[in-house]
JSON list of C-alpha atoms in Angstrom, two decimals:
[
{"chain": "A", "resi": 1, "resn": "THR", "atom": "CA", "xyz": [-6.82, -0.01, -20.41]},
{"chain": "A", "resi": 2, "resn": "PRO", "atom": "CA", "xyz": [-4.32, 0.53, -17.47]},
{"chain": "A", "resi": 3, "resn": "ASP", "atom": "CA", "xyz": [-0.68, -0.54, -18.20]},
{"chain": "A", "resi": 4, "resn": "PRO", "atom": "CA", "xyz": [0.59, -3.47, -16.11]},
{"chain": "A", "resi": 5, "resn": "THR", "atom": "CA", "xyz": [2.33, -2.34, -12.98]},
{"chain": "A", "resi": 6, "resn": "PRO", "atom": "CA", "xyz": [6.13, -2.63, -12.71]},
{"chain": "A", "resi": 7, "resn": "TYR", "atom": "CA", "xyz": [5.79, -2.62, -8.86]},
{"chain": "A", "resi": 8, "resn": "LYS", "atom": "CA", "xyz": [7.48, -5.15, -6.60]},
{"chain": "A", "resi": 9, "resn": "PHE", "atom": "CA", "xyz": [5.05, -6.22, -3.86]},
{"chain": "A", "resi": 10, "resn": "PRO", "atom": "CA", "xyz": [5.69, -8.10, -0.68]},
{"chain": "A", "resi": 11, "resn": "ASP", "atom": "CA", "xyz": [5.98, -11.83, -0.85]},
{"chain": "A", "resi": 12, "resn": "PRO", "atom": "CA", "xyz": [2.57, -13.51, -1.36]},
{"chain": "A", "resi": 13, "resn": "ASP", "atom": "CA", "xyz": [2.76, -15.19, 2.08]},
{"chain": "A", "resi": 14, "resn": "LEU", "atom": "CA", "xyz": [3.49, -11.72, 3.76]},
{"chain": "A", "resi": 15, "resn": "LEU", "atom": "CA", "xyz": [0.66, -9.87, 2.10]},
{"chain": "A", "resi": 16, "resn": "PRO", "atom": "CA", "xyz": [-2.24, -11.24, 4.19]},
{"chain": "A", "resi": 17, "resn": "HIS", "atom": "CA", "xyz": [-0.36, -10.64, 7.42]},
{"chain": "A", "resi": 18, "resn": "LEU", "atom": "CA", "xyz": [0.31, -6.99, 6.38]},
{"chain": "A", "resi": 19, "resn": "PHE", "atom": "CA", "xyz": [-3.46, -6.49, 5.45]},
{"chain": "A", "resi": 20, "resn": "ASP", "atom": "CA", "xyz": [-4.46, -7.93, 8.85]},
{"chain": "A", "resi": 21, "resn": "LEU", "atom": "CA", "xyz": [-2.18, -5.47, 10.60]},
{"chain": "A", "resi": 22, "resn": "TYR", "atom": "CA", "xyz": [-3.41, -2.50, 8.55]},
{"chain": "A", "resi": 23, "resn": "PHE", "atom": "CA", "xyz": [-7.04, -3.27, 9.09]},
{"chain": "A", "resi": 24, "resn": "GLU", "atom": "CA", "xyz": [-6.42, -4.02, 12.85]},
{"chain": "A", "resi": 25, "resn": "HIS", "atom": "CA", "xyz": [-4.40, -0.92, 13.69]},
{"chain": "A", "resi": 26, "resn": "VAL", "atom": "CA", "xyz": [-5.12, 1.81, 11.02]},
{"chain": "A", "resi": 27, "resn": "ASN", "atom": "CA", "xyz": [-8.31, 1.32, 9.22]},
{"chain": "A", "resi": 28, "resn": "ILE", "atom": "CA", "xyz": [-10.25, 1.30, 12.50]},
{"chain": "A", "resi": 29, "resn": "ILE", "atom": "CA", "xyz": [-9.23, 4.91, 12.92]},
{"chain": "A", "resi": 30, "resn": "GLN", "atom": "CA", "xyz": [-9.36, 6.15, 9.35]},
{"chain": "A", "resi": 31, "resn": "CYS", "atom": "CA", "xyz": [-11.91, 4.04, 7.57]},
{"chain": "A", "resi": 32, "resn": "ILE", "atom": "CA", "xyz": [-10.90, 4.60, 3.93]},
{"chain": "A", "resi": 33, "resn": "LEU", "atom": "CA", "xyz": [-10.90, 1.05, 2.56]},
{"chain": "A", "resi": 34, "resn": "ASN", "atom": "CA", "xyz": [-13.57, -1.58, 2.64]},
{"chain": "A", "resi": 35, "resn": "ARG", "atom": "CA", "xyz": [-11.64, -4.79, 3.54]},
{"chain": "A", "resi": 36, "resn": "LEU", "atom": "CA", "xyz": [-13.84, -7.25, 1.63]},
{"chain": "A", "resi": 37, "resn": "ILE", "atom": "CA", "xyz": [-13.59, -5.25, -1.61]},
{"chain": "A", "resi": 38, "resn": "PHE", "atom": "CA", "xyz": [-9.86, -4.45, -1.17]},
{"chain": "A", "resi": 39, "resn": "GLU", "atom": "CA", "xyz": [-8.99, -8.20, -0.54]},
{"chain": "A", "resi": 40, "resn": "ARG", "atom": "CA", "xyz": [-11.16, -9.35, -3.37]},
{"chain": "A", "resi": 41, "resn": "ASP", "atom": "CA", "xyz": [-9.39, -6.96, -5.74]},
{"chain": "A", "resi": 42, "resn": "VAL", "atom": "CA", "xyz": [-6.02, -8.19, -4.52]},
{"chain": "A", "resi": 43, "resn": "ALA", "atom": "CA", "xyz": [-7.07, -11.80, -5.00]},
{"chain": "A", "resi": 44, "resn": "ASP", "atom": "CA", "xyz": [-8.21, -10.97, -8.51]},
{"chain": "A", "resi": 45, "resn": "GLY", "atom": "CA", "xyz": [-4.69, -9.51, -9.25]},
{"chain": "A", "resi": 46, "resn": "LEU", "atom": "CA", "xyz": [-5.91, -5.99, -9.81]},
{"chain": "A", "resi": 47, "resn": "HIS", "atom": "CA", "xyz": [-2.75, -4.58, -8.18]},
{"chain": "A", "resi": 48, "resn": "TYR", "atom": "CA", "xyz": [-0.77, -6.02, -11.04]},
{"chain": "A", "resi": 49, "resn": "ARG", "atom": "CA", "xyz": [-2.90, -4.42, -13.69]},
{"chain": "A", "resi": 50, "resn": "ASP", "atom": "CA", "xyz": [-3.95, -1.10, -12.30]},
{"chain": "A", "resi": 51, "resn": "HIS", "atom": "CA", "xyz": [-1.33, 1.43, -11.15]},
{"chain": "A", "resi": 52, "resn": "ALA", "atom": "CA", "xyz": [-3.60, 3.32, -8.92]},
{"chain": "A", "resi": 53, "resn": "PHE", "atom": "CA", "xyz": [-4.82, 0.26, -7.02]},
{"chain": "A", "resi": 54, "resn": "GLY", "atom": "CA", "xyz": [-1.21, -1.04, -7.00]},
{"chain": "A", "resi": 55, "resn": "ASP", "atom": "CA", "xyz": [-0.29, 2.31, -5.17]},
{"chain": "A", "resi": 56, "resn": "VAL", "atom": "CA", "xyz": [-3.04, 1.67, -2.67]},
{"chain": "A", "resi": 57, "resn": "VAL", "atom": "CA", "xyz": [-1.81, -1.83, -1.97]},
{"chain": "A", "resi": 58, "resn": "LEU", "atom": "CA", "xyz": [1.84, -0.59, -1.54]},
{"chain": "A", "resi": 59, "resn": "ILE", "atom": "CA", "xyz": [0.76, 2.14, 0.85]},
{"chain": "A", "resi": 60, "resn": "VAL", "atom": "CA", "xyz": [-1.14, -0.36, 2.94]},
{"chain": "A", "resi": 61, "resn": "CYS", "atom": "CA", "xyz": [1.89, -2.62, 3.14]},
{"chain": "A", "resi": 62, "resn": "ALA", "atom": "CA", "xyz": [4.20, 0.41, 3.95]},
{"chain": "A", "resi": 63, "resn": "ILE", "atom": "CA", "xyz": [1.90, 1.51, 6.75]},
{"chain": "A", "resi": 64, "resn": "ALA", "atom": "CA", "xyz": [1.34, -1.99, 8.01]},
{"chain": "A", "resi": 65, "resn": "ALA", "atom": "CA", "xyz": [5.03, -2.66, 8.13]},
{"chain": "A", "resi": 66, "resn": "ARG", "atom": "CA", "xyz": [5.38, -0.40, 11.10]},
{"chain": "A", "resi": 67, "resn": "TYR", "atom": "CA", "xyz": [3.37, -2.93, 13.15]},
{"chain": "A", "resi": 68, "resn": "CYS", "atom": "CA", "xyz": [5.08, -6.01, 11.78]},
{"chain": "A", "resi": 69, "resn": "ASP", "atom": "CA", "xyz": [7.98, -7.96, 13.28]},
{"chain": "A", "resi": 70, "resn": "ASP", "atom": "CA", "xyz": [8.74, -9.96, 10.17]},
{"chain": "A", "resi": 71, "resn": "PRO", "atom": "CA", "xyz": [12.28, -9.05, 9.00]},
{"chain": "A", "resi": 72, "resn": "ARG", "atom": "CA", "xyz": [11.30, -8.86, 5.38]},
{"chain": "A", "resi": 73, "resn": "VAL", "atom": "CA", "xyz": [9.59, -5.54, 6.00]},
{"chain": "A", "resi": 74, "resn": "VAL", "atom": "CA", "xyz": [12.97, -3.83, 6.76]},
{"chain": "A", "resi": 75, "resn": "HIS", "atom": "CA", "xyz": [14.31, -2.07, 3.66]},
{"chain": "A", "resi": 76, "resn": "PRO", "atom": "CA", "xyz": [16.91, -4.33, 1.91]},
{"chain": "A", "resi": 77, "resn": "GLY", "atom": "CA", "xyz": [20.45, -3.31, 2.78]},
{"chain": "A", "resi": 78, "resn": "TYR", "atom": "CA", "xyz": [19.31, -1.73, 6.08]},
{"chain": "A", "resi": 79, "resn": "THR", "atom": "CA", "xyz": [19.27, -3.11, 9.63]},
{"chain": "A", "resi": 80, "resn": "SER", "atom": "CA", "xyz": [17.18, -0.42, 11.26]},
{"chain": "A", "resi": 81, "resn": "TRP", "atom": "CA", "xyz": [13.44, -1.19, 11.75]},
{"chain": "A", "resi": 82, "resn": "HIS", "atom": "CA", "xyz": [12.90, 2.57, 11.14]},
{"chain": "A", "resi": 83, "resn": "SER", "atom": "CA", "xyz": [13.17, 1.62, 7.40]},
{"chain": "A", "resi": 84, "resn": "SER", "atom": "CA", "xyz": [10.23, -0.70, 7.67]},
{"chain": "A", "resi": 85, "resn": "GLY", "atom": "CA", "xyz": [8.00, -0.46, 4.67]},
{"chain": "A", "resi": 86, "resn": "TRP", "atom": "CA", "xyz": [10.18, 2.09, 2.78]},
{"chain": "A", "resi": 87, "resn": "GLN", "atom": "CA", "xyz": [10.78, -0.38, -0.15]},
{"chain": "A", "resi": 88, "resn": "TRP", "atom": "CA", "xyz": [7.08, -0.24, -0.94]},
{"chain": "A", "resi": 89, "resn": "PHE", "atom": "CA", "xyz": [6.40, 3.51, -0.17]},
{"chain": "A", "resi": 90, "resn": "GLN", "atom": "CA", "xyz": [9.19, 4.67, -2.29]},
{"chain": "A", "resi": 91, "resn": "GLN", "atom": "CA", "xyz": [7.68, 2.98, -5.50]},
{"chain": "A", "resi": 92, "resn": "ILE", "atom": "CA", "xyz": [4.48, 4.92, -5.36]},
{"chain": "A", "resi": 93, "resn": "ARG", "atom": "CA", "xyz": [3.97, 7.59, -8.11]},
{"chain": "A", "resi": 94, "resn": "PHE", "atom": "CA", "xyz": [1.40, 10.27, -7.09]},
{"chain": "A", "resi": 95, "resn": "GLU", "atom": "CA", "xyz": [0.44, 11.52, -10.48]},
{"chain": "A", "resi": 96, "resn": "VAL", "atom": "CA", "xyz": [-2.48, 11.51, -12.89]},
{"chain": "A", "resi": 97, "resn": "ASN", "atom": "CA", "xyz": [-2.11, 13.05, -16.31]},
{"chain": "A", "resi": 98, "resn": "PRO", "atom": "CA", "xyz": [-5.27, 15.26, -16.63]},
{"chain": "A", "resi": 99, "resn": "LEU", "atom": "CA", "xyz": [-4.92, 15.24, -20.40]},
{"chain": "A", "resi": 100, "resn": "PHE", "atom": "CA", "xyz": [-5.34, 11.55, -20.70]},
{"chain": "A", "resi": 101, "resn": "ALA", "atom": "CA", "xyz": [-7.10, 10.24, -17.61]},
{"chain": "A", "resi": 102, "resn": "LEU", "atom": "CA", "xyz": [-9.29, 11.50, -14.79]},
{"chain": "A", "resi": 103, "resn": "PRO", "atom": "CA", "xyz": [-8.52, 10.43, -11.16]},
{"chain": "A", "resi": 104, "resn": "THR", "atom": "CA", "xyz": [-10.23, 7.27, -10.05]},
{"chain": "A", "resi": 105, "resn": "LEU", "atom": "CA", "xyz": [-11.47, 6.07, -6.69]},
{"chain": "A", "resi": 106, "resn": "TYR", "atom": "CA", "xyz": [-8.15, 4.35, -6.27]},
{"chain": "A", "resi": 107, "resn": "HIS", "atom": "CA", "xyz": [-6.28, 7.59, -6.77]},
{"chain": "A", "resi": 108, "resn": "MET", "atom": "CA", "xyz": [-8.35, 9.23, -4.08]},
{"chain": "A", "resi": 109, "resn": "GLN", "atom": "CA", "xyz": [-7.82, 6.33, -1.67]},
{"chain": "A", "resi": 110, "resn": "ALA", "atom": "CA", "xyz": [-3.97, 6.43, -2.34]},
{"chain": "A", "resi": 111, "resn": "TYR", "atom": "CA", "xyz": [-3.94, 10.10, -1.54]},
{"chain": "A", "resi": 112, "resn": "ALA", "atom": "CA", "xyz": [-5.98, 9.75, 1.58]},
{"chain": "A", "resi": 113, "resn": "VAL", "atom": "CA", "xyz": [-4.16, 6.68, 2.99]},
{"chain": "A", "resi": 114, "resn": "SER", "atom": "CA", "xyz": [-0.73, 7.90, 2.10]},
{"chain": "A", "resi": 115, "resn": "VAL", "atom": "CA", "xyz": [-0.85, 10.84, 4.66]},
{"chain": "A", "resi": 116, "resn": "LEU", "atom": "CA", "xyz": [-0.97, 8.33, 7.55]},
{"chain": "A", "resi": 117, "resn": "PRO", "atom": "CA", "xyz": [2.81, 7.88, 7.67]},
{"chain": "A", "resi": 118, "resn": "LEU", "atom": "CA", "xyz": [3.20, 11.64, 8.21]},
{"chain": "A", "resi": 119, "resn": "TYR", "atom": "CA", "xyz": [1.39, 11.42, 11.61]},
{"chain": "A", "resi": 120, "resn": "PRO", "atom": "CA", "xyz": [3.54, 10.25, 14.56]},
{"chain": "A", "resi": 121, "resn": "ALA", "atom": "CA", "xyz": [0.65, 8.12, 16.00]},
{"chain": "A", "resi": 122, "resn": "PHE", "atom": "CA", "xyz": [0.94, 5.79, 13.08]},
{"chain": "A", "resi": 123, "resn": "VAL", "atom": "CA", "xyz": [4.75, 5.61, 12.96]}
]
């Protein structure tokens, strides 16, 4: 059974807006996530219970923050919009202990989606 995630996610009223931005601007180019399944799992609170899915949610929020004009996406303590989403991206742990667990679909999605911030077209 996965341990509960210690992650700090965006405010509940900001999450749907970030999801809209991600699926509008990013997922149309790199179709990694199924929106209906993704939002169903978030509504079920899976991101609080499963580290790997929590990583996917944080990556989606971090990428979507680049398209968002809400000041809450700017890293706390910074004024530059270049820090948008960093508070979520820096929490992600890209690790799977092969002795105790095999990678899941969520691990693979996290790896695939996380490369997007490295490409200038998405930043």
